[in-house]
PDB file of C-alpha atoms in Angstrom:
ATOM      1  CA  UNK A   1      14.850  82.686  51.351  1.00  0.00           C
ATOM      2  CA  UNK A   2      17.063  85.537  51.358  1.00  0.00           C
ATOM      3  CA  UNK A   3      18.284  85.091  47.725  1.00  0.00           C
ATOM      4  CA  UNK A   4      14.604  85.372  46.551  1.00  0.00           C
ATOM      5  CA  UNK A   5      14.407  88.338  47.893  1.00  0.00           C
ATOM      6  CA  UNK A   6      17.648  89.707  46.375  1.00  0.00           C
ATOM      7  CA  UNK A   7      16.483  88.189  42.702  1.00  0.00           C
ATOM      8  CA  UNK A   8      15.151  90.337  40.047  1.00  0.00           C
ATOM      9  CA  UNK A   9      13.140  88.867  36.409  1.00  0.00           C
ATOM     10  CA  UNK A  10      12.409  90.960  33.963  1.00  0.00           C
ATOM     11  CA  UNK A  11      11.708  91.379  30.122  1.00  0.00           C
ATOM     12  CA  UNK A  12      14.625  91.666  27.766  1.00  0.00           C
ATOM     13  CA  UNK A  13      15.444  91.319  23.840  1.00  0.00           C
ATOM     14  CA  UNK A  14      18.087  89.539  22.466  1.00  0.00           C
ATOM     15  CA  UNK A  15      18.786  89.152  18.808  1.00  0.00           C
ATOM     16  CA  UNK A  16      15.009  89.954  18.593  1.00  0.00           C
ATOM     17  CA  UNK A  17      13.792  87.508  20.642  1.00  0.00           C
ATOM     18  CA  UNK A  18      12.020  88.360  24.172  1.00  0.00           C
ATOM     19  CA  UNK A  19      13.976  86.666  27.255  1.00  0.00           C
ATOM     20  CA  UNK A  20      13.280  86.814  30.966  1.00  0.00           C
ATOM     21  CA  UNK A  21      16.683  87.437  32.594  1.00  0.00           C
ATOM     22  CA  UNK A  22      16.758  86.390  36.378  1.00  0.00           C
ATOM     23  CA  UNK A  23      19.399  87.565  38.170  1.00  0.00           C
ATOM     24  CA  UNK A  24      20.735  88.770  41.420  1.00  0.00           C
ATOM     25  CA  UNK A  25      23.691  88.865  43.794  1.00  0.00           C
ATOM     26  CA  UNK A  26      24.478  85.591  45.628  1.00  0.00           C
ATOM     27  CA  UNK A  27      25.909  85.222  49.294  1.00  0.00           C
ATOM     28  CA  UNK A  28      28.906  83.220  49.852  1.00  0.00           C
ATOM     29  CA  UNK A  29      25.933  80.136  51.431  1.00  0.00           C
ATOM     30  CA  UNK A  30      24.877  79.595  47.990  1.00  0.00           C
ATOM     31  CA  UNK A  31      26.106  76.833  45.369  1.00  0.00           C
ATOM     32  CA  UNK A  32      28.143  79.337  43.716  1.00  0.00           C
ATOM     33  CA  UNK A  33      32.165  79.994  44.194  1.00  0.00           C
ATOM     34  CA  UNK A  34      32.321  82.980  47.067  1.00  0.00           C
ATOM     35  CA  UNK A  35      33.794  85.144  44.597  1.00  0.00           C
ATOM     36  CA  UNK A  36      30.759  85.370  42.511  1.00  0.00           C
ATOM     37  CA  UNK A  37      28.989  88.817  42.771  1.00  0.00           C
ATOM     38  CA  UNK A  38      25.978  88.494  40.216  1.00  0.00           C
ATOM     39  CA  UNK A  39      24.461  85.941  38.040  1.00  0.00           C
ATOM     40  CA  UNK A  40      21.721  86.461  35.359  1.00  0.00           C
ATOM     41  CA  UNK A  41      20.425  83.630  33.779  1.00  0.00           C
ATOM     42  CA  UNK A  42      18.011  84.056  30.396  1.00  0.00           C
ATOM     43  CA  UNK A  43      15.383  82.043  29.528  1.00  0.00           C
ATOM     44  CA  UNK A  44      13.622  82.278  26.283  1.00  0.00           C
ATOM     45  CA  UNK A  45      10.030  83.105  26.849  1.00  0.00           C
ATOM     46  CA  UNK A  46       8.297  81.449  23.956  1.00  0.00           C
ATOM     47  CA  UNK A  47      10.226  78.369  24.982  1.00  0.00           C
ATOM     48  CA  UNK A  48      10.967  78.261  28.409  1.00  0.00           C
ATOM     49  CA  UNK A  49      14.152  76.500  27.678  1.00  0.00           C
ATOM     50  CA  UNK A  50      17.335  78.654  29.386  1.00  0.00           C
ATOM     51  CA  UNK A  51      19.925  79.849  26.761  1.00  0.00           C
ATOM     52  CA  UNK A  52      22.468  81.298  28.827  1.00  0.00           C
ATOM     53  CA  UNK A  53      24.064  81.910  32.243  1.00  0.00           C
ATOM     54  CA  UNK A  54      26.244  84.777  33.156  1.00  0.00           C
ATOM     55  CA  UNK A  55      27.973  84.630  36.569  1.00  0.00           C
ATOM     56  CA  UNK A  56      30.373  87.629  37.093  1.00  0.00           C
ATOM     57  CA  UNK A  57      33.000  86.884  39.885  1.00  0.00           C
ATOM     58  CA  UNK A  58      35.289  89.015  41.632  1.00  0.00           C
ATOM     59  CA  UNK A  59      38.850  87.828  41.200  1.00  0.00           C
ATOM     60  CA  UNK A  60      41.650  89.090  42.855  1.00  0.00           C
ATOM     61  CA  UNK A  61      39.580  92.656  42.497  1.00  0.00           C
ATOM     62  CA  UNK A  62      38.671  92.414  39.385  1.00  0.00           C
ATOM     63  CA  UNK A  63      35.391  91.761  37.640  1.00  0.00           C
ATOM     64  CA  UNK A  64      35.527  88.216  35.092  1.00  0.00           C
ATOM     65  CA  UNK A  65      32.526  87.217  33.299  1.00  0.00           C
ATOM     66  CA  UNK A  66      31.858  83.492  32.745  1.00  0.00           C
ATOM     67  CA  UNK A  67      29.624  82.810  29.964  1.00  0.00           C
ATOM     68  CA  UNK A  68      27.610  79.651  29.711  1.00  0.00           C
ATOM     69  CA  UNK A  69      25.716  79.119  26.793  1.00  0.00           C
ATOM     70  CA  UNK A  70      23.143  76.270  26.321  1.00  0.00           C
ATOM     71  CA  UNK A  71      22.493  74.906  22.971  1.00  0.00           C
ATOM     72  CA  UNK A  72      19.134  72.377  22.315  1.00  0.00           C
ATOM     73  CA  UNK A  73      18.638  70.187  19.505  1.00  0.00           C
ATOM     74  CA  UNK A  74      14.999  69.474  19.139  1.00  0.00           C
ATOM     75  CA  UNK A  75      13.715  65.804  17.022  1.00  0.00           C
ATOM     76  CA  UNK A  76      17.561  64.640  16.708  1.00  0.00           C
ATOM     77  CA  UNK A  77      17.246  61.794  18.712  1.00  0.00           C
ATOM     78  CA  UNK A  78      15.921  58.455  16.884  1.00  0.00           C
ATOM     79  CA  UNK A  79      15.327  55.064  17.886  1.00  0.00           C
ATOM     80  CA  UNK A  80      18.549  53.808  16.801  1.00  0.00           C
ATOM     81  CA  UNK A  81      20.232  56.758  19.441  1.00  0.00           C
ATOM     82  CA  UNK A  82      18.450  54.276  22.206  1.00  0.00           C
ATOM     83  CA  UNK A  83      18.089  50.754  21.536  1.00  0.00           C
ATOM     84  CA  UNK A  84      19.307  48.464  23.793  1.00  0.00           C
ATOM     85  CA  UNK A  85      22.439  46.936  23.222  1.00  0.00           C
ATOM     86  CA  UNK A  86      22.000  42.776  22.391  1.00  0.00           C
TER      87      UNK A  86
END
């Protein structure tokens, strides 16, 4: 409950498109590493499908970013992709 109350969403562009960007600092009880400060992740509004993940994490004093980015292909699977094998 207490990480709802430390998460922000709000509204932001990207390469022209409009994203909602959660985010907010995560306590060591969470299912991140206990060096991570902040993550935002952003999800593409028109879509709902989430593009990217930033987690920054405190190492050794100093602030890393670790970028996650998500890529979907959309009608590439076919029939062939999931037949059953004989």
């Amino acid at each position: 409950i207490i990480n709802s109350i430390l998460t922000s969403i709000k509204t932001v562009k990207i390469d022209g498109k409009e994203f909602y960007e959660v985010s907010g600092k995560y306590s060591p009880s969470t299912l991140y590493s206990e060096n991570t400060e902040k993550i935002s992740v952003y999800v593409e509004k028109e879509t709902g499908l989430t593009i990217k993940k930033v987690e920054i994490i405190n190492e050794n004093g100093q602030k890393v970013e670790n970028i996650i980015t998500f890529e979907y292909k959309i009608d590439s699977v076919t029939d062939e992709d999931v037949k059953e094998p004989n």
